[in-house]
PDB file of N, CA and C in Angstrom:
ATOM      1  N   MET A 489      18.965  -8.604  -3.567  1.00 67.00           N
ATOM      2  CA  MET A 489      17.821  -9.511  -3.811  1.00 67.00           C
ATOM      3  C   MET A 489      16.699  -8.801  -4.384  1.00 67.00           C
ATOM      4  N   ALA A 490      16.043  -9.343  -5.383  1.00 85.00           N
ATOM      5  CA  ALA A 490      14.874  -8.760  -6.068  1.00 85.00           C
ATOM      6  C   ALA A 490      13.612  -9.185  -5.384  1.00 85.00           C
ATOM      7  N   PHE A 491      12.726  -8.255  -5.074  1.00 95.00           N
ATOM      8  CA  PHE A 491      11.430  -8.566  -4.445  1.00 95.00           C
ATOM      9  C   PHE A 491      10.357  -8.319  -5.428  1.00 95.00           C
ATOM     10  N   ASP A 492       9.267  -8.925  -5.233  1.00 96.00           N
ATOM     11  CA  ASP A 492       7.973  -8.626  -5.936  1.00 96.00           C
ATOM     12  C   ASP A 492       7.018  -7.995  -5.042  1.00 96.00           C
ATOM     13  N   PHE A 493       6.451  -6.886  -5.417  1.00 96.00           N
ATOM     14  CA  PHE A 493       5.576  -6.101  -4.603  1.00 96.00           C
ATOM     15  C   PHE A 493       4.378  -6.855  -3.963  1.00 96.00           C
ATOM     16  N   LYS A 494       3.631  -7.616  -4.822  1.00 97.00           N
ATOM     17  CA  LYS A 494       2.454  -8.310  -4.309  1.00 97.00           C
ATOM     18  C   LYS A 494       2.899  -9.504  -3.459  1.00 97.00           C
ATOM     19  N   THR A 495       3.916 -10.174  -3.887  1.00 97.00           N
ATOM     20  CA  THR A 495       4.385 -11.360  -3.086  1.00 97.00           C
ATOM     21  C   THR A 495       4.790 -11.006  -1.707  1.00 97.00           C
ATOM     22  N   VAL A 496       5.507  -9.851  -1.565  1.00 98.00           N
ATOM     23  CA  VAL A 496       5.985  -9.390  -0.272  1.00 98.00           C
ATOM     24  C   VAL A 496       4.799  -9.074   0.635  1.00 98.00           C
ATOM     25  N   ILE A 497       3.807  -8.449   0.087  1.00 98.00           N
ATOM     26  CA  ILE A 497       2.596  -8.088   0.850  1.00 98.00           C
ATOM     27  C   ILE A 497       1.768  -9.393   1.212  1.00 98.00           C
ATOM     28  N   GLU A 498       1.663 -10.332   0.177  1.00 98.00           N
ATOM     29  CA  GLU A 498       0.970 -11.496   0.550  1.00 98.00           C
ATOM     30  C   GLU A 498       1.664 -12.316   1.611  1.00 98.00           C
ATOM     31  N   ASP A 499       2.988 -12.365   1.511  1.00 97.00           N
ATOM     32  CA  ASP A 499       3.758 -13.137   2.546  1.00 97.00           C
ATOM     33  C   ASP A 499       3.562 -12.501   3.914  1.00 97.00           C
ATOM     34  N   TYR A 500       3.690 -11.207   3.990  1.00 98.00           N
ATOM     35  CA  TYR A 500       3.531 -10.507   5.337  1.00 98.00           C
ATOM     36  C   TYR A 500       2.137 -10.725   5.905  1.00 98.00           C
ATOM     37  N   CYS A 501       1.163 -10.640   5.003  1.00 97.00           N
ATOM     38  CA  CYS A 501      -0.246 -10.832   5.514  1.00 97.00           C
ATOM     39  C   CYS A 501      -0.468 -12.272   5.945  1.00 97.00           C
ATOM     40  N   GLY A 502       0.111 -13.165   5.267  1.00 97.00           N
ATOM     41  CA  GLY A 502      -0.047 -14.580   5.646  1.00 97.00           C
ATOM     42  C   GLY A 502       0.815 -15.039   6.890  1.00 97.00           C
ATOM     43  N   THR A 503       1.947 -14.425   7.125  1.00 97.00           N
ATOM     44  CA  THR A 503       2.770 -14.919   8.264  1.00 97.00           C
ATOM     45  C   THR A 503       2.918 -13.856   9.268  1.00 97.00           C
ATOM     46  N   GLY A 504       2.640 -12.630   8.960  1.00 96.00           N
ATOM     47  CA  GLY A 504       2.877 -11.535   9.893  1.00 96.00           C
ATOM     48  C   GLY A 504       4.375 -11.172  10.143  1.00 96.00           C
ATOM     49  N   LYS A 505       5.213 -11.863   9.287  1.00 97.00           N
ATOM     50  CA  LYS A 505       6.635 -11.526   9.349  1.00 97.00           C
ATOM     51  C   LYS A 505       7.168 -10.860   8.073  1.00 97.00           C
ATOM     52  N   ILE A 506       8.151 -10.036   8.225  1.00 98.00           N
ATOM     53  CA  ILE A 506       8.715  -9.266   7.177  1.00 98.00           C
ATOM     54  C   ILE A 506      10.088  -8.767   7.570  1.00 98.00           C
ATOM     55  N   SER A 507      11.015  -8.873   6.559  1.00 98.00           N
ATOM     56  CA  SER A 507      12.387  -8.453   6.964  1.00 98.00           C
ATOM     57  C   SER A 507      12.557  -6.997   6.791  1.00 98.00           C
ATOM     58  N   GLU A 508      13.523  -6.436   7.285  1.00 98.00           N
ATOM     59  CA  GLU A 508      13.828  -4.924   7.235  1.00 98.00           C
ATOM     60  C   GLU A 508      14.000  -4.561   5.650  1.00 98.00           C
ATOM     61  N   GLU A 509      14.661  -5.564   4.920  1.00 98.00           N
ATOM     62  CA  GLU A 509      14.918  -5.276   3.522  1.00 98.00           C
ATOM     63  C   GLU A 509      13.626  -5.200   2.803  1.00 98.00           C
ATOM     64  N   GLU A 510      12.685  -6.122   3.110  1.00 98.00           N
ATOM     65  CA  GLU A 510      11.411  -6.024   2.578  1.00 98.00           C
ATOM     66  C   GLU A 510      10.527  -4.786   2.901  1.00 98.00           C
ATOM     67  N   VAL A 511      10.613  -4.274   4.058  1.00 98.00           N
ATOM     68  CA  VAL A 511       9.988  -3.061   4.416  1.00 98.00           C
ATOM     69  C   VAL A 511      10.625  -1.877   3.711  1.00 98.00           C
ATOM     70  N   ASP A 512      11.898  -1.953   3.580  1.00 98.00           N
ATOM     71  CA  ASP A 512      12.657  -0.853   2.761  1.00 98.00           C
ATOM     72  C   ASP A 512      12.103  -0.928   1.370  1.00 98.00           C
ATOM     73  N   PHE A 513      11.940  -2.164   0.744  1.00 98.00           N
ATOM     74  CA  PHE A 513      11.404  -2.241  -0.587  1.00 98.00           C
ATOM     75  C   PHE A 513      10.038  -1.761  -0.699  1.00 98.00           C
ATOM     76  N   LEU A 514       9.164  -2.022   0.258  1.00 98.00           N
ATOM     77  CA  LEU A 514       7.763  -1.527   0.212  1.00 98.00           C
ATOM     78  C   LEU A 514       7.775   0.024   0.352  1.00 98.00           C
ATOM     79  N   GLU A 515       8.656   0.523   1.196  1.00 98.00           N
ATOM     80  CA  GLU A 515       8.843   1.959   1.319  1.00 98.00           C
ATOM     81  C   GLU A 515       9.141   2.642   0.039  1.00 98.00           C
ATOM     82  N   ILE A 516      10.073   2.074  -0.753  1.00 98.00           N
ATOM     83  CA  ILE A 516      10.520   2.546  -2.041  1.00 98.00           C
ATOM     84  C   ILE A 516       9.369   2.439  -3.080  1.00 98.00           C
ATOM     85  N   GLU A 517       8.615   1.380  -2.910  1.00 98.00           N
ATOM     86  CA  GLU A 517       7.444   1.183  -3.858  1.00 98.00           C
ATOM     87  C   GLU A 517       6.435   2.238  -3.529  1.00 98.00           C
ATOM     88  N   HIS A 518       6.204   2.550  -2.239  1.00 98.00           N
ATOM     89  CA  HIS A 518       5.258   3.637  -1.883  1.00 98.00           C
ATOM     90  C   HIS A 518       5.617   4.922  -2.445  1.00 98.00           C
ATOM     91  N   ILE A 519       6.917   5.253  -2.376  1.00 98.00           N
ATOM     92  CA  ILE A 519       7.442   6.581  -2.801  1.00 98.00           C
ATOM     93  C   ILE A 519       7.252   6.650  -4.330  1.00 98.00           C
ATOM     94  N   LYS A 520       7.581   5.530  -5.056  1.00 97.00           N
ATOM     95  CA  LYS A 520       7.345   5.549  -6.496  1.00 97.00           C
ATOM     96  C   LYS A 520       5.826   5.790  -6.798  1.00 97.00           C
ATOM     97  N   THR A 521       5.034   5.082  -6.090  1.00 97.00           N
ATOM     98  CA  THR A 521       3.488   5.238  -6.202  1.00 97.00           C
ATOM     99  C   THR A 521       3.203   6.707  -6.133  1.00 97.00           C
ATOM    100  N   MET A 522       3.600   7.305  -5.049  1.00 97.00           N
ATOM    101  CA  MET A 522       3.238   8.713  -4.750  1.00 97.00           C
ATOM    102  C   MET A 522       3.723   9.688  -5.830  1.00 97.00           C
ATOM    103  N   SER A 523       4.931   9.300  -6.398  1.00 97.00           N
ATOM    104  CA  SER A 523       5.495  10.219  -7.395  1.00 97.00           C
ATOM    105  C   SER A 523       4.925  10.055  -8.736  1.00 97.00           C
ATOM    106  N   THR A 524       4.238   8.801  -8.918  1.00 97.00           N
ATOM    107  CA  THR A 524       3.651   8.648 -10.277  1.00 97.00           C
ATOM    108  C   THR A 524       2.113   8.473 -10.187  1.00 97.00           C
ATOM    109  N   ILE A 525       1.471   8.892  -9.145  1.00 96.00           N
ATOM    110  CA  ILE A 525       0.031   8.735  -9.001  1.00 96.00           C
ATOM    111  C   ILE A 525      -0.761   9.314 -10.040  1.00 96.00           C
ATOM    112  N   SER A 526      -0.282  10.467 -10.560  1.00 95.00           N
ATOM    113  CA  SER A 526      -1.054  11.205 -11.634  1.00 95.00           C
ATOM    114  C   SER A 526      -1.088  10.435 -12.883  1.00 95.00           C
ATOM    115  N   GLU A 527      -0.159   9.457 -12.993  1.00 95.00           N
ATOM    116  CA  GLU A 527      -0.076   8.739 -14.262  1.00 95.00           C
ATOM    117  C   GLU A 527      -0.881   7.378 -14.204  1.00 95.00           C
ATOM    118  N   ILE A 528      -1.200   6.933 -13.009  1.00 92.00           N
ATOM    119  CA  ILE A 528      -1.978   5.611 -12.773  1.00 92.00           C
ATOM    120  C   ILE A 528      -3.349   5.876 -13.379  1.00 92.00           C
ATOM    121  N   LEU A 529      -3.783   4.854 -14.231  1.00 91.00           N
ATOM    122  CA  LEU A 529      -5.055   4.846 -14.791  1.00 91.00           C
ATOM    123  C   LEU A 529      -6.042   4.037 -13.976  1.00 91.00           C
ATOM    124  N   SER A 530      -5.579   2.868 -13.529  1.00 91.00           N
ATOM    125  CA  SER A 530      -6.398   1.963 -12.867  1.00 91.00           C
ATOM    126  C   SER A 530      -5.660   1.106 -11.864  1.00 91.00           C
ATOM    127  N   PRO A 531      -5.576   1.536 -10.575  1.00 95.00           N
ATOM    128  CA  PRO A 531      -4.734   0.733  -9.640  1.00 95.00           C
ATOM    129  C   PRO A 531      -5.451  -0.673  -9.484  1.00 95.00           C
ATOM    130  N   SER A 532      -4.466  -1.619  -9.198  1.00 96.00           N
ATOM    131  CA  SER A 532      -4.882  -3.009  -9.067  1.00 96.00           C
ATOM    132  C   SER A 532      -5.588  -3.215  -7.792  1.00 96.00           C
ATOM    133  N   ILE A 533      -6.583  -4.073  -7.790  1.00 96.00           N
ATOM    134  CA  ILE A 533      -7.345  -4.292  -6.596  1.00 96.00           C
ATOM    135  C   ILE A 533      -6.819  -5.581  -5.869  1.00 96.00           C
ATOM    136  N   ALA A 534      -6.553  -5.496  -4.597  1.00 97.00           N
ATOM    137  CA  ALA A 534      -6.052  -6.635  -3.770  1.00 97.00           C
ATOM    138  C   ALA A 534      -7.159  -7.634  -3.519  1.00 97.00           C
ATOM    139  N   HIS A 535      -6.638  -8.888  -3.302  1.00 97.00           N
ATOM    140  CA  HIS A 535      -7.650  -9.969  -2.987  1.00 97.00           C
ATOM    141  C   HIS A 535      -8.201  -9.655  -1.597  1.00 97.00           C
ATOM    142  N   TRP A 536      -9.415 -10.271  -1.465  1.00 97.00           N
ATOM    143  CA  TRP A 536     -10.148  -9.932  -0.202  1.00 97.00           C
ATOM    144  C   TRP A 536      -9.473 -10.268   1.029  1.00 97.00           C
ATOM    145  N   ASN A 537      -8.646 -11.464   1.025  1.00 97.00           N
ATOM    146  CA  ASN A 537      -7.895 -11.746   2.250  1.00 97.00           C
ATOM    147  C   ASN A 537      -6.763 -10.888   2.522  1.00 97.00           C
ATOM    148  N   ILE A 538      -6.229 -10.254   1.510  1.00 98.00           N
ATOM    149  CA  ILE A 538      -5.133  -9.197   1.822  1.00 98.00           C
ATOM    150  C   ILE A 538      -5.737  -7.986   2.361  1.00 98.00           C
ATOM    151  N   CYS A 539      -6.943  -7.581   1.862  1.00 97.00           N
ATOM    152  CA  CYS A 539      -7.604  -6.431   2.346  1.00 97.00           C
ATOM    153  C   CYS A 539      -7.901  -6.594   3.832  1.00 97.00           C
ATOM    154  N   GLU A 540      -8.465  -7.816   4.101  1.00 97.00           N
ATOM    155  CA  GLU A 540      -8.856  -8.111   5.512  1.00 97.00           C
ATOM    156  C   GLU A 540      -7.656  -8.073   6.387  1.00 97.00           C
ATOM    157  N   ALA A 541      -6.498  -8.680   6.016  1.00 97.00           N
ATOM    158  CA  ALA A 541      -5.286  -8.676   6.840  1.00 97.00           C
ATOM    159  C   ALA A 541      -4.792  -7.286   7.047  1.00 97.00           C
ATOM    160  N   CYS A 542      -5.131  -6.385   6.156  1.00 96.00           N
ATOM    161  CA  CYS A 542      -4.689  -4.933   6.291  1.00 96.00           C
ATOM    162  C   CYS A 542      -5.707  -4.086   6.976  1.00 96.00           C
ATOM    163  N   ASN A 543      -6.732  -4.696   7.502  1.00 96.00           N
ATOM    164  CA  ASN A 543      -7.832  -4.016   8.146  1.00 96.00           C
ATOM    165  C   ASN A 543      -8.545  -2.891   7.135  1.00 96.00           C
ATOM    166  N   LEU A 544      -8.694  -3.345   5.851  1.00 96.00           N
ATOM    167  CA  LEU A 544      -9.317  -2.459   4.800  1.00 96.00           C
ATOM    168  C   LEU A 544     -10.380  -3.076   4.298  1.00 96.00           C
ATOM    169  N   GLU A 545     -11.289  -2.356   3.694  1.00 94.00           N
ATOM    170  CA  GLU A 545     -12.552  -2.817   3.044  1.00 94.00           C
ATOM    171  C   GLU A 545     -12.116  -3.740   1.860  1.00 94.00           C
ATOM    172  N   GLN A 546     -12.909  -4.734   1.653  1.00 94.00           N
ATOM    173  CA  GLN A 546     -12.774  -5.597   0.487  1.00 94.00           C
ATOM    174  C   GLN A 546     -12.812  -4.636  -0.722  1.00 94.00           C
ATOM    175  N   GLY A 547     -11.931  -4.999  -1.758  1.00 94.00           N
ATOM    176  CA  GLY A 547     -11.834  -4.197  -2.928  1.00 94.00           C
ATOM    177  C   GLY A 547     -10.936  -3.063  -2.917  1.00 94.00           C
ATOM    178  N   SER A 548     -10.122  -3.008  -1.822  1.00 95.00           N
ATOM    179  CA  SER A 548      -9.073  -1.919  -1.663  1.00 95.00           C
ATOM    180  C   SER A 548      -7.974  -2.210  -2.678  1.00 95.00           C
ATOM    181  N   TYR A 549      -7.267  -1.165  -3.031  1.00 97.00           N
ATOM    182  CA  TYR A 549      -6.054  -1.304  -3.938  1.00 97.00           C
ATOM    183  C   TYR A 549      -4.827  -1.935  -3.244  1.00 97.00           C
ATOM    184  N   TRP A 550      -3.958  -2.516  -3.986  1.00 98.00           N
ATOM    185  CA  TRP A 550      -2.730  -3.036  -3.475  1.00 98.00           C
ATOM    186  C   TRP A 550      -1.880  -1.921  -2.853  1.00 98.00           C
ATOM    187  N   ILE A 551      -1.909  -0.762  -3.553  1.00 98.00           N
ATOM    188  CA  ILE A 551      -1.143   0.438  -3.096  1.00 98.00           C
ATOM    189  C   ILE A 551      -1.673   0.808  -1.719  1.00 98.00           C
ATOM    190  N   THR A 552      -2.888   0.752  -1.501  1.00 97.00           N
ATOM    191  CA  THR A 552      -3.500   1.243  -0.249  1.00 97.00           C
ATOM    192  C   THR A 552      -3.086   0.224   0.873  1.00 97.00           C
ATOM    193  N   CYS A 553      -3.117  -1.151   0.513  1.00 98.00           N
ATOM    194  CA  CYS A 553      -2.677  -2.103   1.458  1.00 98.00           C
ATOM    195  C   CYS A 553      -1.209  -1.857   1.828  1.00 98.00           C
ATOM    196  N   ASN A 554      -0.394  -1.613   0.861  1.00 98.00           N
ATOM    197  CA  ASN A 554       1.023  -1.241   1.118  1.00 98.00           C
ATOM    198  C   ASN A 554       1.126  -0.132   2.126  1.00 98.00           C
ATOM    199  N   ALA A 555       0.469   0.979   1.810  1.00 98.00           N
ATOM    200  CA  ALA A 555       0.489   2.142   2.696  1.00 98.00           C
ATOM    201  C   ALA A 555       0.119   1.857   4.143  1.00 98.00           C
ATOM    202  N   SER A 556      -0.905   0.933   4.292  1.00 98.00           N
ATOM    203  CA  SER A 556      -1.493   0.574   5.572  1.00 98.00           C
ATOM    204  C   SER A 556      -0.455  -0.268   6.290  1.00 98.00           C
ATOM    205  N   ILE A 557       0.234  -1.213   5.550  1.00 98.00           N
ATOM    206  CA  ILE A 557       1.260  -2.009   6.228  1.00 98.00           C
ATOM    207  C   ILE A 557       2.405  -1.099   6.664  1.00 98.00           C
ATOM    208  N   LEU A 558       2.815  -0.224   5.904  1.00 98.00           N
ATOM    209  CA  LEU A 558       3.876   0.739   6.256  1.00 98.00           C
ATOM    210  C   LEU A 558       3.619   1.598   7.423  1.00 98.00           C
ATOM    211  N   ASP A 559       2.395   2.053   7.443  1.00 98.00           N
ATOM    212  CA  ASP A 559       1.885   2.866   8.647  1.00 98.00           C
ATOM    213  C   ASP A 559       1.941   2.026   9.916  1.00 98.00           C
ATOM    214  N   ARG A 560       1.651   0.731   9.825  1.00 97.00           N
ATOM    215  CA  ARG A 560       1.687  -0.198  10.930  1.00 97.00           C
ATOM    216  C   ARG A 560       3.215  -0.419  11.382  1.00 97.00           C
ATOM    217  N   LEU A 561       4.011  -0.702  10.450  1.00 98.00           N
ATOM    218  CA  LEU A 561       5.314  -1.168  10.775  1.00 98.00           C
ATOM    219  C   LEU A 561       6.336  -0.076  10.863  1.00 98.00           C
ATOM    220  N   ARG A 562       6.135   1.051  10.171  1.00 97.00           N
ATOM    221  CA  ARG A 562       7.078   2.099  10.186  1.00 97.00           C
ATOM    222  C   ARG A 562       6.381   3.549  10.142  1.00 97.00           C
ATOM    223  N   PRO A 563       5.668   3.822  11.177  1.00 97.00           N
ATOM    224  CA  PRO A 563       4.839   4.964  11.227  1.00 97.00           C
ATOM    225  C   PRO A 563       5.669   6.262  11.004  1.00 97.00           C
ATOM    226  N   VAL A 564       5.033   7.281  10.204  1.00 96.00           N
ATOM    227  CA  VAL A 564       5.783   8.458  10.050  1.00 96.00           C
ATOM    228  C   VAL A 564       5.817   9.338  11.283  1.00 96.00           C
ATOM    229  N   ARG A 565       6.932  10.044  11.435  1.00 96.00           N
ATOM    230  CA  ARG A 565       7.097  10.732  12.644  1.00 96.00           C
ATOM    231  C   ARG A 565       6.205  12.014  12.798  1.00 96.00           C
ATOM    232  N   THR A 566       6.082  12.664  11.697  1.00 95.00           N
ATOM    233  CA  THR A 566       5.356  13.932  11.743  1.00 95.00           C
ATOM    234  C   THR A 566       4.367  14.005  10.488  1.00 95.00           C
ATOM    235  N   GLY A 567       3.308  14.646  10.558  1.00 95.00           N
ATOM    236  CA  GLY A 567       2.380  14.750   9.449  1.00 95.00           C
ATOM    237  C   GLY A 567       1.410  13.576   9.282  1.00 95.00           C
ATOM    238  N   LYS A 568       0.734  13.586   8.195  1.00 96.00           N
ATOM    239  CA  LYS A 568      -0.323  12.579   7.928  1.00 96.00           C
ATOM    240  C   LYS A 568       0.330  11.241   7.696  1.00 96.00           C
ATOM    241  N   PRO A 569      -0.313  10.183   8.133  1.00 98.00           N
ATOM    242  CA  PRO A 569       0.109   8.779   7.817  1.00 98.00           C
ATOM    243  C   PRO A 569       0.108   8.649   6.320  1.00 98.00           C
ATOM    244  N   ARG A 570       0.861   7.708   5.723  1.00 98.00           N
ATOM    245  CA  ARG A 570       0.942   7.391   4.305  1.00 98.00           C
ATOM    246  C   ARG A 570      -0.447   7.094   3.707  1.00 98.00           C
ATOM    247  N   ALA A 571      -1.198   6.274   4.442  1.00 97.00           N
ATOM    248  CA  ALA A 571      -2.517   5.895   3.899  1.00 97.00           C
ATOM    249  C   ALA A 571      -3.349   7.185   3.723  1.00 97.00           C
ATOM    250  N   TYR A 572      -3.356   8.115   4.610  1.00 97.00           N
ATOM    251  CA  TYR A 572      -4.150   9.413   4.402  1.00 97.00           C
ATOM    252  C   TYR A 572      -3.674  10.117   3.261  1.00 97.00           C
ATOM    253  N   LYS A 573      -2.318  10.311   3.096  1.00 97.00           N
ATOM    254  CA  LYS A 573      -1.714  11.048   1.880  1.00 97.00           C
ATOM    255  C   LYS A 573      -2.154  10.301   0.610  1.00 97.00           C
ATOM    256  N   LEU A 574      -2.069   8.937   0.638  1.00 97.00           N
ATOM    257  CA  LEU A 574      -2.429   8.290  -0.595  1.00 97.00           C
ATOM    258  C   LEU A 574      -3.922   8.497  -0.883  1.00 97.00           C
ATOM    259  N   PHE A 575      -4.875   8.444   0.160  1.00 96.00           N
ATOM    260  CA  PHE A 575      -6.220   8.614   0.004  1.00 96.00           C
ATOM    261  C   PHE A 575      -6.431  10.054  -0.706  1.00 96.00           C
ATOM    262  N   ASP A 576      -5.762  11.044  -0.128  1.00 96.00           N
ATOM    263  CA  ASP A 576      -5.885  12.352  -0.744  1.00 96.00           C
ATOM    264  C   ASP A 576      -5.552  12.430  -2.191  1.00 96.00           C
ATOM    265  N   ALA A 577      -4.423  11.720  -2.559  1.00 96.00           N
ATOM    266  CA  ALA A 577      -3.892  11.644  -3.870  1.00 96.00           C
ATOM    267  C   ALA A 577      -4.953  11.083  -4.769  1.00 96.00           C
ATOM    268  N   LEU A 578      -5.482   9.808  -4.268  1.00 96.00           N
ATOM    269  CA  LEU A 578      -6.443   9.023  -5.095  1.00 96.00           C
ATOM    270  C   LEU A 578      -7.603   9.889  -5.371  1.00 96.00           C
ATOM    271  N   CYS A 579      -8.066  10.669  -4.412  1.00 95.00           N
ATOM    272  CA  CYS A 579      -9.252  11.582  -4.579  1.00 95.00           C
ATOM    273  C   CYS A 579      -8.832  12.686  -5.610  1.00 95.00           C
ATOM    274  N   GLN A 580      -7.642  13.206  -5.477  1.00 95.00           N
ATOM    275  CA  GLN A 580      -7.189  14.330  -6.351  1.00 95.00           C
ATOM    276  C   GLN A 580      -7.372  13.949  -7.725  1.00 95.00           C
ATOM    277  N   TYR A 581      -6.851  12.717  -7.977  1.00 94.00           N
ATOM    278  CA  TYR A 581      -6.785  12.206  -9.387  1.00 94.00           C
ATOM    279  C   TYR A 581      -7.951  11.320  -9.814  1.00 94.00           C
ATOM    280  N   LYS A 582      -9.008  11.446  -8.947  1.00 93.00           N
ATOM    281  CA  LYS A 582     -10.229  10.762  -9.240  1.00 93.00           C
ATOM    282  C   LYS A 582     -10.009   9.162  -9.504  1.00 93.00           C
ATOM    283  N   LEU A 583      -9.247   8.624  -8.647  1.00 93.00           N
ATOM    284  CA  LEU A 583      -8.931   7.156  -8.658  1.00 93.00           C
ATOM    285  C   LEU A 583      -9.707   6.528  -7.451  1.00 93.00           C
ATOM    286  N   TYR A 584     -10.229   7.388  -6.593  1.00 83.00           N
ATOM    287  CA  TYR A 584     -10.943   6.859  -5.440  1.00 83.00           C
ATOM    288  C   TYR A 584     -12.283   6.375  -5.805  1.00 83.00           C
ATOM    289  N   ARG A 585     -12.699   5.206  -5.329  1.00 69.00           N
ATOM    290  CA  ARG A 585     -14.142   4.785  -5.551  1.00 69.00           C
ATOM    291  C   ARG A 585     -14.447   4.061  -4.193  1.00 69.00           C
ATOM    292  N   PRO A 586     -15.749   4.157  -3.824  1.00 62.00           N
ATOM    293  CA  PRO A 586     -16.147   3.569  -2.584  1.00 62.00           C
ATOM    294  C   PRO A 586     -15.771   2.077  -2.530  1.00 62.00           C
ATOM    295  N   GLY A 587     -15.243   1.667  -1.476  1.00 51.00           N
ATOM    296  CA  GLY A 587     -14.776   0.329  -1.196  1.00 51.00           C
ATOM    297  C   GLY A 587     -13.293   0.209  -1.436  1.00 51.00           C
ATOM    298  N   THR A 588     -12.694   1.396  -1.655  1.00 44.00           N
ATOM    299  CA  THR A 588     -11.138   1.459  -1.742  1.00 44.00           C
ATOM    300  C   THR A 588     -10.583   2.365  -0.790  1.00 44.00           C
TER     301      THR A 588
END
């Protein structure tokens, strides 16, 4: 089954429900993001209601929302949470801006 990144996140934020396949899909998308972060020019900003559902500031990126969801549903066993690693990468590549 083919999934759409934003649709999976929107559905989860709206219903609070997500399948294991969808979580696996979001995990793969996060891994892709982290491996290509140096090539990203302008991450897409999530809608305010998605940011709110992810307990993030309005104006946060979709990729940040994804990391937040994964940290909630499938926390890492050792090391920094995904959202922290993503924040570090966003800062490293000067993609962080206040409100994200």
